[in-house]
Short mmCIF file of C-alpha atoms and ligand atoms in Angstrom, two decimals:
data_model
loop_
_atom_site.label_atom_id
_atom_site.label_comp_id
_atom_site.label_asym_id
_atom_site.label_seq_id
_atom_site.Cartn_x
_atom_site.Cartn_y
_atom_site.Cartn_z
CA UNK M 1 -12.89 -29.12 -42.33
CA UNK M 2 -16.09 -28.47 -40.63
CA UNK M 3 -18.36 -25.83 -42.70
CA UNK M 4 -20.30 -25.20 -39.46
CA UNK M 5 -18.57 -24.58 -35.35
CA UNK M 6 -23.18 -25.73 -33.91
CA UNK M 7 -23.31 -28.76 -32.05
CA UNK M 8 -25.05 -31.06 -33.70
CA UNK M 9 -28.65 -32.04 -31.75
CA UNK M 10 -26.89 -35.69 -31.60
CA UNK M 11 -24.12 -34.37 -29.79
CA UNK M 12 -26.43 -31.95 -27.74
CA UNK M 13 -28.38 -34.85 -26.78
CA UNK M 14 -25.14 -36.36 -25.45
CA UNK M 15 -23.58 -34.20 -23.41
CA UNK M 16 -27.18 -32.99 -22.14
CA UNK M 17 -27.71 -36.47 -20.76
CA UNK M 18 -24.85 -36.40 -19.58
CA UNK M 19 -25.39 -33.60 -18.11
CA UNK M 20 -28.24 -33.69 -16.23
CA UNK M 21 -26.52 -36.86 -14.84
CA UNK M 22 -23.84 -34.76 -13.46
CA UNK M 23 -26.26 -32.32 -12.02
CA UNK M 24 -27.98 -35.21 -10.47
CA UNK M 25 -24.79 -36.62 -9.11
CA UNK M 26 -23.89 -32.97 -7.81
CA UNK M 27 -27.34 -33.46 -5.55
CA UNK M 28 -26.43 -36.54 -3.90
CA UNK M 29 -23.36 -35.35 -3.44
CA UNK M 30 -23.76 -31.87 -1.91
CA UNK M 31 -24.41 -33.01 1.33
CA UNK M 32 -20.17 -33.97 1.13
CA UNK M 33 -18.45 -30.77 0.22
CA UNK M 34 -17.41 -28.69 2.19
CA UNK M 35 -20.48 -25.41 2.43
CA UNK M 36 -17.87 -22.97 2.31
CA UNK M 37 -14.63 -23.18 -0.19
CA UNK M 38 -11.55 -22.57 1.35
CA UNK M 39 -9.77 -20.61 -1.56
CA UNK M 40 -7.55 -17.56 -1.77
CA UNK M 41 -8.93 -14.57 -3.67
CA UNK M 42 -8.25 -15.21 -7.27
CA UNK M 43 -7.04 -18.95 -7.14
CA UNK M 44 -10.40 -19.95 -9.33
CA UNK M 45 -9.04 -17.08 -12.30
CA UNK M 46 -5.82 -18.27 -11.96
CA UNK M 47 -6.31 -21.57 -13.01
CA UNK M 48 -8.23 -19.91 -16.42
CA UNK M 49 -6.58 -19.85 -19.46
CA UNK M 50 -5.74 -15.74 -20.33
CA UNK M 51 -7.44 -15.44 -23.56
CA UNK M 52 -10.39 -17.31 -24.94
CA UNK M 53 -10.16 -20.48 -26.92
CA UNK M 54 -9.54 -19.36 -30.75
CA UNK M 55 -10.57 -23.24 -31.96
CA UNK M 56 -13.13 -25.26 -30.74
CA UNK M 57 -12.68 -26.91 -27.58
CA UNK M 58 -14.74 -31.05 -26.48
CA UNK M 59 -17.40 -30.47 -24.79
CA UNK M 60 -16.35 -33.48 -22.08
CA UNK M 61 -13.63 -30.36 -21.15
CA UNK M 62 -16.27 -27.84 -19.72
CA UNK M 63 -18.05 -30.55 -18.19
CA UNK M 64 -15.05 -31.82 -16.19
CA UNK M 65 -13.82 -28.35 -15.09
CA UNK M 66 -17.42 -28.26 -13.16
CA UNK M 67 -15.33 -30.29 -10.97
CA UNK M 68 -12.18 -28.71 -11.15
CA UNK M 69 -12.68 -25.33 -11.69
CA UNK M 70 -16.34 -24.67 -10.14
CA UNK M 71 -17.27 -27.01 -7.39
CA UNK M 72 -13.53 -25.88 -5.41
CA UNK M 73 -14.75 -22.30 -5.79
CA UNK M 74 -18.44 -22.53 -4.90
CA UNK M 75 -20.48 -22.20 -1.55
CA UNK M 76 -22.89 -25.15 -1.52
CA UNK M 77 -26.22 -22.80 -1.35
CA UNK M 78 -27.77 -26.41 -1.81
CA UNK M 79 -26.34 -28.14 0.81
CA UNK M 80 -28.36 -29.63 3.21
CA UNK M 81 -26.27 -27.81 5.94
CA UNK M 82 -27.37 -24.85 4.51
CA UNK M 83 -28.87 -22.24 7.64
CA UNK M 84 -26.98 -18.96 6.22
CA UNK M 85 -28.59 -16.00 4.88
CA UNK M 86 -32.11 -17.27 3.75
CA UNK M 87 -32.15 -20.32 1.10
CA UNK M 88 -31.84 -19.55 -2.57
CA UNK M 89 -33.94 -22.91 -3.44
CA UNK M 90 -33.86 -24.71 -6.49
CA UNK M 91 -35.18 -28.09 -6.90
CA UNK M 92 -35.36 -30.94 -9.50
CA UNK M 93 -38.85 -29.61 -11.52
CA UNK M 94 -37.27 -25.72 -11.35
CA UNK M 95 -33.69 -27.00 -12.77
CA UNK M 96 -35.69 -28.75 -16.15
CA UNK M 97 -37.69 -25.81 -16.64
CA UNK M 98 -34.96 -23.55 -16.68
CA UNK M 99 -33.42 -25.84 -19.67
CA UNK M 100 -36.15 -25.44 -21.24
CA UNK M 101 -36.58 -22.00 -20.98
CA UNK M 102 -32.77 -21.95 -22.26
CA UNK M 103 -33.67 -24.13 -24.95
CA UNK M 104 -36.81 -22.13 -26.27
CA UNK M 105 -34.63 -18.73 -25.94
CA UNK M 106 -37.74 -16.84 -26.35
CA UNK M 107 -37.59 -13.11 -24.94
CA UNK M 108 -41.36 -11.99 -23.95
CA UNK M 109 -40.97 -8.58 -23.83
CA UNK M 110 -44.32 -7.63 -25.36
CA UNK M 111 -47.34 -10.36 -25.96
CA UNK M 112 -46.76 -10.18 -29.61
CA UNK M 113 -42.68 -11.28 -29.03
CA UNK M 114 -44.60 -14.59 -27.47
CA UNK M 115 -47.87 -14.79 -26.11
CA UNK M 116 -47.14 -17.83 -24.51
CA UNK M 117 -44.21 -16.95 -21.90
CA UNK M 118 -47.06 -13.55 -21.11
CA UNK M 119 -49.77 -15.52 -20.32
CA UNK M 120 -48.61 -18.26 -18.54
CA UNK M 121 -46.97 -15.79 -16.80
CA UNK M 122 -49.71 -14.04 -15.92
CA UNK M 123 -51.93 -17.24 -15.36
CA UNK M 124 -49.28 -18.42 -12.72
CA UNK M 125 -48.90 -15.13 -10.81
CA UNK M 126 -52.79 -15.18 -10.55
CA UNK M 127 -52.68 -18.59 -9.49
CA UNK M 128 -50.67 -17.16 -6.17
CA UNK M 129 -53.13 -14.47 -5.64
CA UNK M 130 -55.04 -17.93 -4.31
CA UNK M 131 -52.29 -20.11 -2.88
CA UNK M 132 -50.90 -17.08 -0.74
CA UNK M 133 -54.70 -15.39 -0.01
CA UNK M 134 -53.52 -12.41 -1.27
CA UNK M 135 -56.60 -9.99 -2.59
CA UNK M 136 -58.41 -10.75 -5.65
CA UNK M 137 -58.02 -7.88 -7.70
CA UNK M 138 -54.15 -8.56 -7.59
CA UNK M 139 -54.87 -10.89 -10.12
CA UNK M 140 -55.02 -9.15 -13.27
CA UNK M 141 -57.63 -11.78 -14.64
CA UNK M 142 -59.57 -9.37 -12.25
CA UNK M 143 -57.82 -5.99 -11.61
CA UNK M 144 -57.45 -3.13 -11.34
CA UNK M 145 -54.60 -4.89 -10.28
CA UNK M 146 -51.76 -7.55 -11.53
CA UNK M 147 -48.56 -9.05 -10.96
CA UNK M 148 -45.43 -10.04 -12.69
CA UNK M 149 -42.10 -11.81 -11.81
CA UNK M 150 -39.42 -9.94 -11.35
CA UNK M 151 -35.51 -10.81 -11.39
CA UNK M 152 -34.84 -9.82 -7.41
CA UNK M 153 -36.95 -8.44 -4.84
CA UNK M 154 -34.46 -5.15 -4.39
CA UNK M 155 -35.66 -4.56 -8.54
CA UNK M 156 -39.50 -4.77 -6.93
CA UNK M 157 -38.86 -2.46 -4.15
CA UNK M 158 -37.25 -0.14 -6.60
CA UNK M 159 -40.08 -0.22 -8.85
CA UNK M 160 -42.69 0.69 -5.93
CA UNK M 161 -40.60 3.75 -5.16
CA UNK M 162 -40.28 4.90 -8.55
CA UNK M 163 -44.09 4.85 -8.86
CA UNK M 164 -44.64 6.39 -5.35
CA UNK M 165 -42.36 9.00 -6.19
CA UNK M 166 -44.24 9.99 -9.73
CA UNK M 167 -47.35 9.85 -8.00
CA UNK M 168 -45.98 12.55 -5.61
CA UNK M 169 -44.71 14.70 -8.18
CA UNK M 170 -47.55 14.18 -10.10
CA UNK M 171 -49.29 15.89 -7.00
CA UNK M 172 -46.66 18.61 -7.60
CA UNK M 173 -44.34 17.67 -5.18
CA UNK M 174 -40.74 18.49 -6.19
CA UNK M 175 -38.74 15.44 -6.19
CA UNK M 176 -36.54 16.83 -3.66
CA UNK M 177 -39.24 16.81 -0.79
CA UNK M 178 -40.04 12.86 -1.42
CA UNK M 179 -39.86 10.96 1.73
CA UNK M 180 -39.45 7.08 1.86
CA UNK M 181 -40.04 4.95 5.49
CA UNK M 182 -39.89 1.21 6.61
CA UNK M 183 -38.42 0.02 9.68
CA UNK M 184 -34.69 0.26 11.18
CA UNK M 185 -35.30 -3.38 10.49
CA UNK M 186 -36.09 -3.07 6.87
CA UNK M 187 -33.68 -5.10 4.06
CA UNK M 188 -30.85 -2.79 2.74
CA UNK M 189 -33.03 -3.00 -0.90
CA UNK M 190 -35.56 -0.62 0.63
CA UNK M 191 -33.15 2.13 0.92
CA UNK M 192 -31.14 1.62 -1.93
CA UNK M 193 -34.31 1.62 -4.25
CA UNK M 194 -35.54 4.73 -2.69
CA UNK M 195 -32.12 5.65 -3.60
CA UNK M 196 -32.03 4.99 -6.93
CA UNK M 197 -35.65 6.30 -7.69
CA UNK M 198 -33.82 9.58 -6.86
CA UNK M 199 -35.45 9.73 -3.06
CA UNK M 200 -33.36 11.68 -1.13
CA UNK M 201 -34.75 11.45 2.41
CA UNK M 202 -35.03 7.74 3.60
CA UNK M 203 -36.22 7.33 7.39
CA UNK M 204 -35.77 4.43 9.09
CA UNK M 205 -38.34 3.99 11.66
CA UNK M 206 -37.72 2.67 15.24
CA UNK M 207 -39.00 -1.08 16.53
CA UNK M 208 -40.57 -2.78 19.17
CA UNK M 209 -39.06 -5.54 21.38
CA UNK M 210 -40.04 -7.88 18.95
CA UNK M 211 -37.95 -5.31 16.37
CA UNK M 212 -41.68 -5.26 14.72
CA UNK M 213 -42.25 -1.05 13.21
CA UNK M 214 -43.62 1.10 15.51
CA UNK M 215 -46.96 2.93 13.95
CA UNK M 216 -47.13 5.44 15.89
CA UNK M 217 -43.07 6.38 15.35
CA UNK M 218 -44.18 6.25 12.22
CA UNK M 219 -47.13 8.40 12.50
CA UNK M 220 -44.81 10.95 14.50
CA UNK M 221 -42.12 10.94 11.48
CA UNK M 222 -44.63 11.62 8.67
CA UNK M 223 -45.73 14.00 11.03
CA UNK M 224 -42.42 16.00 11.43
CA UNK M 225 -41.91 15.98 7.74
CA UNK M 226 -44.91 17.43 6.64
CA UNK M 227 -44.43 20.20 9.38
CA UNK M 228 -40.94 20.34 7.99
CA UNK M 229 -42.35 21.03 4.21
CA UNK M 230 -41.42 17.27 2.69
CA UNK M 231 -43.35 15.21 1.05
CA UNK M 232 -44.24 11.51 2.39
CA UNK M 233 -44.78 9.36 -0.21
CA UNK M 234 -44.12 5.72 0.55
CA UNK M 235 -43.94 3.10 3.52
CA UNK M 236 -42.58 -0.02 3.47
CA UNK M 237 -43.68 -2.53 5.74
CA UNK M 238 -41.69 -6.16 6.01
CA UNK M 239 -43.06 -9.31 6.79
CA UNK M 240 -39.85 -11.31 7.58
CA UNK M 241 -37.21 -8.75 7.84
CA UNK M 242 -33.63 -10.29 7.30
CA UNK M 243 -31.82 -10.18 10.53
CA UNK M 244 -34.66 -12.13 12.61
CA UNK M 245 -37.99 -12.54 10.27
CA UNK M 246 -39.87 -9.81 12.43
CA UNK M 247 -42.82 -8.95 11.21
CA UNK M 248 -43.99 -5.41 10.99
CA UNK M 249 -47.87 -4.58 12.06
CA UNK M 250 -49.16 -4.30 8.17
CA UNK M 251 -52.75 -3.44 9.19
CA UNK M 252 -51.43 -0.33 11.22
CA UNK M 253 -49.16 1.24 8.52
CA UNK M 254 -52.08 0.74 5.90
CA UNK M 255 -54.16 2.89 8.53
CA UNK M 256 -51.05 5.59 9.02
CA UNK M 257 -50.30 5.66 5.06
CA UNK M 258 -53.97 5.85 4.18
CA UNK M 259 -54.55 8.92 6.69
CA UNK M 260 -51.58 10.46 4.90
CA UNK M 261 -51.41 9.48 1.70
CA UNK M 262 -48.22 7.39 1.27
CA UNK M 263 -48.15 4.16 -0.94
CA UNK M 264 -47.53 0.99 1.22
CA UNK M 265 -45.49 -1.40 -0.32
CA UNK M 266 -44.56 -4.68 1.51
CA UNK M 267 -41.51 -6.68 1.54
CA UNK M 268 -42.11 -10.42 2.02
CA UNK M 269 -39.18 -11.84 -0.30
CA UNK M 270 -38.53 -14.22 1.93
CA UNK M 271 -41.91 -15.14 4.51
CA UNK M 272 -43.98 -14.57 1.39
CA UNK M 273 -43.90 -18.33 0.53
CA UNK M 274 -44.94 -19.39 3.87
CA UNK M 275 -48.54 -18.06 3.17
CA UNK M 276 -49.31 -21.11 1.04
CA UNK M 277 -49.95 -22.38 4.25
CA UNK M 278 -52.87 -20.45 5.71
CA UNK M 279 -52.04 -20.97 9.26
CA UNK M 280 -48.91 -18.31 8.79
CA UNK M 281 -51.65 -15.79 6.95
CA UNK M 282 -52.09 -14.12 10.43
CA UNK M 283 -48.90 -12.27 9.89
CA UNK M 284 -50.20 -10.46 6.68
CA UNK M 285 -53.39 -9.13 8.18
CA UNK M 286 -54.20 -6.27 6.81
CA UNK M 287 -53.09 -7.13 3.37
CA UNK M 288 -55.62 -5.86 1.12
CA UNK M 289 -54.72 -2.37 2.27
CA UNK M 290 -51.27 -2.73 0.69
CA UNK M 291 -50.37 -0.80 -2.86
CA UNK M 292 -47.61 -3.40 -3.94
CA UNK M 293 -46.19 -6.86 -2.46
CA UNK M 294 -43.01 -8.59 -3.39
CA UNK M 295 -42.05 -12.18 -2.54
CA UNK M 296 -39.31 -14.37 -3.96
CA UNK M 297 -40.19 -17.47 -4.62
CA UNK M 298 -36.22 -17.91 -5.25
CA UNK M 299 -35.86 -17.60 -1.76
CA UNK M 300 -38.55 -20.71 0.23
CA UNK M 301 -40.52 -21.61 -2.64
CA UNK M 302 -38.41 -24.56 -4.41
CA UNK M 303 -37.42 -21.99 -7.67
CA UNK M 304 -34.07 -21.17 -8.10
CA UNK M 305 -33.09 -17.88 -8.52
CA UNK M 306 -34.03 -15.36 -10.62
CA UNK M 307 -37.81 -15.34 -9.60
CA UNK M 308 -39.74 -12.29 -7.76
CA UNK M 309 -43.23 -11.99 -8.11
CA UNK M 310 -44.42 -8.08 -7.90
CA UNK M 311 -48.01 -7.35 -7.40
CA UNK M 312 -49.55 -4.09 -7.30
CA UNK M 313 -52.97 -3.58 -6.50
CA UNK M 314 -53.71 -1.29 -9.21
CA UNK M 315 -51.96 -1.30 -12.20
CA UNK M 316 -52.45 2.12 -13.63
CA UNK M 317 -50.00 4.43 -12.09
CA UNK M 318 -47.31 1.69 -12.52
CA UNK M 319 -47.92 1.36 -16.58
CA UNK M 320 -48.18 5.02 -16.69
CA UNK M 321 -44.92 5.33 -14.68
CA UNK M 322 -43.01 2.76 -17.01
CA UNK M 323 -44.72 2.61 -19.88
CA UNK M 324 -42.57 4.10 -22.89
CA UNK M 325 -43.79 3.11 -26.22
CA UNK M 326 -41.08 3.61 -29.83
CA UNK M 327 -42.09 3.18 -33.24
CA UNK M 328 -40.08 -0.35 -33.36
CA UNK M 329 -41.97 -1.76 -30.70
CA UNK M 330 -45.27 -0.46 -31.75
CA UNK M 331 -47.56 -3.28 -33.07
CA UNK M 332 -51.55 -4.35 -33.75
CA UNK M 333 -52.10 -6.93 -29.99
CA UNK M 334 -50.60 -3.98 -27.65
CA UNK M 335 -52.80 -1.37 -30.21
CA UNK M 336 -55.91 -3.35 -29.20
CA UNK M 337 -55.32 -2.61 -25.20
CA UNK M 338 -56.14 -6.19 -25.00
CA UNK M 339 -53.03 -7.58 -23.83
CA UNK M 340 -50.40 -7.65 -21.26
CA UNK M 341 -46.80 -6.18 -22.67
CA UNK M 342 -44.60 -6.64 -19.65
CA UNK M 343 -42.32 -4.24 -20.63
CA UNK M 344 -44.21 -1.98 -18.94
CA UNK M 345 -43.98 -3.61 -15.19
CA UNK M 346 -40.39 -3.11 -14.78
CA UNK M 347 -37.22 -1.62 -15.93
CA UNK M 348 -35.81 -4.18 -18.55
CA UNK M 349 -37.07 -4.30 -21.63
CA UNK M 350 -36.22 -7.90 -22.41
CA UNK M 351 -37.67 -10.47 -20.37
CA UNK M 352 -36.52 -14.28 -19.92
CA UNK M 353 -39.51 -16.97 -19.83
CA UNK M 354 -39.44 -17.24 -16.01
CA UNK M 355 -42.49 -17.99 -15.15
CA UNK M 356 -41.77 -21.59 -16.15
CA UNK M 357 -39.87 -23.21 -13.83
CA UNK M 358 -42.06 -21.50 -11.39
CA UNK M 359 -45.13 -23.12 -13.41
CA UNK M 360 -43.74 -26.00 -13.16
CA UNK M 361 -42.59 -26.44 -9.73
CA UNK M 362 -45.99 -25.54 -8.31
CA UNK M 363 -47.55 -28.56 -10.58
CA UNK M 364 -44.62 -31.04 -9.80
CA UNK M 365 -45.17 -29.87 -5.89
CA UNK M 366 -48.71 -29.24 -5.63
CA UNK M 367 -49.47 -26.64 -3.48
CA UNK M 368 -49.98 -29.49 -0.92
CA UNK M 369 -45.65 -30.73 -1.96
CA UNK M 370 -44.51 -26.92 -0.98
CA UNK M 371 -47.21 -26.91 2.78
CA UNK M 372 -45.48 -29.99 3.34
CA UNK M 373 -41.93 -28.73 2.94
CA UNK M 374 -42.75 -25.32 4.31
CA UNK M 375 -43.91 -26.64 7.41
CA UNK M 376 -41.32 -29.01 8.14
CA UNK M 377 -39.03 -26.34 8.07
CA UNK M 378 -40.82 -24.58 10.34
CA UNK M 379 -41.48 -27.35 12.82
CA UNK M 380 -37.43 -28.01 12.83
CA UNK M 381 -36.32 -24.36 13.61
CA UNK M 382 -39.21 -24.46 16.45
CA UNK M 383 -37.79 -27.97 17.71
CA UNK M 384 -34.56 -26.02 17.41
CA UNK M 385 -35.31 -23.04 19.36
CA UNK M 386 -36.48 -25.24 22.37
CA UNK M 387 -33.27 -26.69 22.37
CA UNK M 388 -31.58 -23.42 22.67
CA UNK M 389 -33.81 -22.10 25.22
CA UNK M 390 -32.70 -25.53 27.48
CA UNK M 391 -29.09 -25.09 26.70
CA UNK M 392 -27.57 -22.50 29.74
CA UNK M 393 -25.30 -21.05 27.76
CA UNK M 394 -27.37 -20.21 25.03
CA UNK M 395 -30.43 -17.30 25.03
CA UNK M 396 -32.65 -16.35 22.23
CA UNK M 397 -32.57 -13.15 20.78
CA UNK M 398 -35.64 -13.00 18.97
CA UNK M 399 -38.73 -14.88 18.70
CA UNK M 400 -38.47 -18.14 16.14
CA UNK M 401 -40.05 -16.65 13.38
CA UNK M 402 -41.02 -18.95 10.06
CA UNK M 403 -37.80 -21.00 9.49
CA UNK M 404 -35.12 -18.26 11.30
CA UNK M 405 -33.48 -18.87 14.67
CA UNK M 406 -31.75 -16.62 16.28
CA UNK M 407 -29.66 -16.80 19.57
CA UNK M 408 -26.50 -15.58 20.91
CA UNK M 409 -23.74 -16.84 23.75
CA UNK M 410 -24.77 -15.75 27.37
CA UNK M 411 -21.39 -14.30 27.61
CA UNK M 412 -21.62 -11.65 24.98
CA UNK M 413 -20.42 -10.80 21.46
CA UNK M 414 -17.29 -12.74 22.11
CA UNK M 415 -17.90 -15.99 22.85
CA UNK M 416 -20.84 -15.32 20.25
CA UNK M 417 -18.39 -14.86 17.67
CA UNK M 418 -15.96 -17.84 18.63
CA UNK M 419 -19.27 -20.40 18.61
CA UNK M 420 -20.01 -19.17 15.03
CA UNK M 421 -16.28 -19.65 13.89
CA UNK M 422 -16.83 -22.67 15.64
CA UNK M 423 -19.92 -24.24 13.56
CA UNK M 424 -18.55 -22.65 10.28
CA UNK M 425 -15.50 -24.17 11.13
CA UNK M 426 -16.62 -27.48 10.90
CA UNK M 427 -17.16 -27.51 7.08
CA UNK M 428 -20.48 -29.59 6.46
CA UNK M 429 -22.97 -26.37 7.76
CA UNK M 430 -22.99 -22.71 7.44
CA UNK M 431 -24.96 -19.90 9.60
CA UNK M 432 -23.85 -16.37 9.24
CA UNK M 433 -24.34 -13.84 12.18
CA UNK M 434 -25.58 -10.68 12.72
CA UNK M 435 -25.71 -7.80 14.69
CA UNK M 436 -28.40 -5.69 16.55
CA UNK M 437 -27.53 -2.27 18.33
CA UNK M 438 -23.50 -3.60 18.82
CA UNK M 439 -25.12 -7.19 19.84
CA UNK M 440 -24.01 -10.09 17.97
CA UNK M 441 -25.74 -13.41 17.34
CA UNK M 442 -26.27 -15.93 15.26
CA UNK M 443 -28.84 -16.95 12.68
CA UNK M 444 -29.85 -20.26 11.77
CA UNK M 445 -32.08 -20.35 8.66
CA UNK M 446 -33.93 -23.63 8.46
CA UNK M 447 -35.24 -24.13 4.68
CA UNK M 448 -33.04 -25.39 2.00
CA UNK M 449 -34.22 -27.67 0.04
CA UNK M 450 -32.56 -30.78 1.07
CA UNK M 451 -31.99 -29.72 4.56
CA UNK M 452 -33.52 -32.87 6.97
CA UNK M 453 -34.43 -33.62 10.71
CA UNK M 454 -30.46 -35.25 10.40
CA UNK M 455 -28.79 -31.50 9.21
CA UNK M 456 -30.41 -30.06 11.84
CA UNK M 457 -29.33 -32.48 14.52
CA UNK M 458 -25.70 -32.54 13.07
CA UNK M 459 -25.82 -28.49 13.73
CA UNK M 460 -27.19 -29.00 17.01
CA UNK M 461 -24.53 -31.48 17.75
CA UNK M 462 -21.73 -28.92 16.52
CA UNK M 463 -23.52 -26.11 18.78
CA UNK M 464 -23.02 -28.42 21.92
CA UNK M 465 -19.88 -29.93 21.24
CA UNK M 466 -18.49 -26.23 21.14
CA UNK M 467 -20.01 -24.74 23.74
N1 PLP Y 501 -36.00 -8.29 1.40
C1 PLP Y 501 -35.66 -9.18 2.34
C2 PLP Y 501 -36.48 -9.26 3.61
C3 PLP Y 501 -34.56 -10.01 2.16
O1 PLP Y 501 -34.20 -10.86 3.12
C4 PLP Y 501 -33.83 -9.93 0.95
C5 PLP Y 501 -32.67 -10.80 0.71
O2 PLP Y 501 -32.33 -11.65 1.48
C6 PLP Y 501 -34.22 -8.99 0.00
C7 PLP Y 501 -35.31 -8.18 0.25
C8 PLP Y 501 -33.49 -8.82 -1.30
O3 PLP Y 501 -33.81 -9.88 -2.15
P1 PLP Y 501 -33.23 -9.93 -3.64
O4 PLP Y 501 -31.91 -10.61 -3.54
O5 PLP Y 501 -34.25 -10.76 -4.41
O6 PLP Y 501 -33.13 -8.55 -4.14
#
């Protein structure tokens, strides 16, 4: 009779090697399964026992039901035939530091519960103040401003419009009147964190041929509020929107929401990471004007998810929005004003060591590794979007923007709609489509992390062979 149910480090050690052999075998391997399962709605529970194990079950069980249980029921988000959504990268240096991260446990809610997962935090997120050329005083080895990761972009956004809508009612603005904008465009997280920060009046803001915000649409609806008796309080501007990677003129809406007030927050979860590479900066001119910036570097950036980085450019109004301060969590570092307590950037309390996998993917890369891969991508969705524009039945519907592609049948939403059932079909690659004003087409996200030349050329083969 055992007097204690721990693994034993030997037998840690054991199954961890073997382990991280599986999940090594699971990379080569990827490229093999099928993208999408093909599975019934609860076929994955059904094979689970109905109650929990009461005695201890071998480990060499949970690892083989990876194969049985898991890998039937899982979309390969890793697969190099990957072009759905956006990616949700991880990569070899990102998987060991979240073991390690696991294996340390350490919660860095304040400095004092582990100055080491704050301030490589905040070391890192400075570090990509530089790599992105994002303003200086977003570092907060500078200030006034500072950043800090996040778990998703849509808990960023939220976070802006909480502290645009204090500021407002801090101006004596009833919460009521509080007016949020970004584009038609705009990811669904904009309006559901205006949402939840208790905005009521959400306006989404008309586009350009290039589905780009219009500023002066923008200037006009600001315009009809205040006439109206609202309150505008914050824009959001995207660079990369989801459906086709537009980009919305940042420089312009820092002019309209300076003239009026309004805290401009912009969305680059997923084009963020392409400003490593400075020939892509051009799309975030205008920057410095901005009030807070989220990117995910769990989207393009080789980190696997959960990993947002928030910056604001001045901290203030965001500690004095979230900062809340009990007797239990009251202590002698955060006394001193000397140190960071992220607690106060964000709604959880408790914090997981993130920033080390992102730490350590930017020194196993280099910031030259992550150009290198970022461009590729980029270079295959442009080589791909010639080839569209040759084929005759094909016709872009937006300009190739970063990694995205996106292109519908001549023949309408129909045949649109058959071509995609037509790649999916296939098994090996994945692109989901979209719609804009009752138009359907397809998008073809170039950027996993083991996506090649090959992938691409195996899609383009599908594309023709179906057309
Ligand atoms: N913003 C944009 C432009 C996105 O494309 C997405 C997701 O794809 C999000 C925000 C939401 O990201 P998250 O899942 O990190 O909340």
């Amino acid at each position: 009779m055992t007097d204690s149910f721990h693994m034993s480090p030997d037998d840690f050690r054991r199954h961890g090697h073997a382990l991280v052999d599986w999940a090594a075998q699971y990379m080569e391997r990827v490229a093999d399964l099928p993208v999408q399962p093909k599975i019934e709605p609860g076929a994955i529970r059904a094979m689970l026992p109905s109650a929990a194990p009461e005695d201890p079950e071998q480990f060499e069980l949970l690892v083989r039901d990876l194969d049985t249980v898991v890998l039937p029921g899982l979309t390969q988000w890793q697969s190099p035939g990957w072009f759905a959504y956006f990616p949700a990268n991880t990569s070899p240096p990102s998987i060991l530091g979240e073991l390690v991260t696991a294996a340390l446990g350490a919660q860095g809610m304040l400095w004092s519960t582990s100055p080491a997962v704050t301030e490589i935090e905040a070391h890192v997120v400075d570090w990509l103040v530089d790599l992105l050329g994002l303003p200086q005083e977003w570092k907060t080895a500078v200030g006034p401003g500072g950043g800090v990761i996040q778990m998703s972009a849509s808990d960023s956004t939220h976070v802006a419009h909480v502290v645009a809508r204090q500021l407002a009612v801090d101006r004596d603005a009833s919460t009521d009147d509080v007016v949020a904008y970004s584009s038609s465009q705009a990811h669904s997280s904009i309006e559901k964190g205006a949402r939840v920060a208790g905005i009521r009046h959400v306006r989404l803001i008309d586009v350009d041929e290039r589905f780009a915000l219009r500023p002066q649409s923008l200037e006009a609806a600001i315009e009809r509020d205040l006439s109206d008796g609202l309150v505008p309080a914050i824009v959001t501007s995207a660079i990369g929107t989801t459906a086709t990677a537009a980009v919305d003129p940042v420089r312009d809406v820092t002019t309209v929401a300076r003239r009026h007030g309004l805290w401009h927050h912009i969305d680059a979860a997923y084009a963020g990471s392409a400003m490593i590479c400075p020939e892509f900066r051009v799309h975030q001119q205008g920057v410095d004007g901005a009030d807070s910036y989220v990117f995910n570097p769990h989207k393009w950036m080789f980190t696997n998810f959960d990993c947002s980085v928030f910056w604001v450019a001045d901290r203030a109004p965001l500690l004095r929005t979230m900062s809340i301060l009990p007797p239990y969590l009251q202590n002698a570092a955060s006394a001193s004003g000397d140190v960071i307590d992220y607690r106060d950037w964000h709604v959880p309390l408790g914090r997981r060591f993130r920033a080390l996998k992102l730490w350590w993917v930017l020194r196993s890369y280099g910031a030259r590794g992550i150009r290198h891969h970022i461009r590729e991508h980029v270079r295959l969705a442009q080589r791909f979007g010639e080839l569209v524009d040759d084929h005759p039945s094909l016709v872009r519907t937006a300009p190739v923007s970063f990694g995205l592609v996106c292109f519908r049948h001549v023949d309408g939403n129909g045949p649109t709609n058959a071509l995609a059932e037509a790649i999916n079909a296939a098994g090996d690659v994945y692109v989901t489509p979209s719609t804009i004003d009752d138009q359907r087409f397809i998008r073809v996200s170039i950027g996993a992390t083991a996506t090649t030349e090959q992938a691409v050329e195996r899609l383009w083969s599908i594309i023709r062979d179906a057309l």
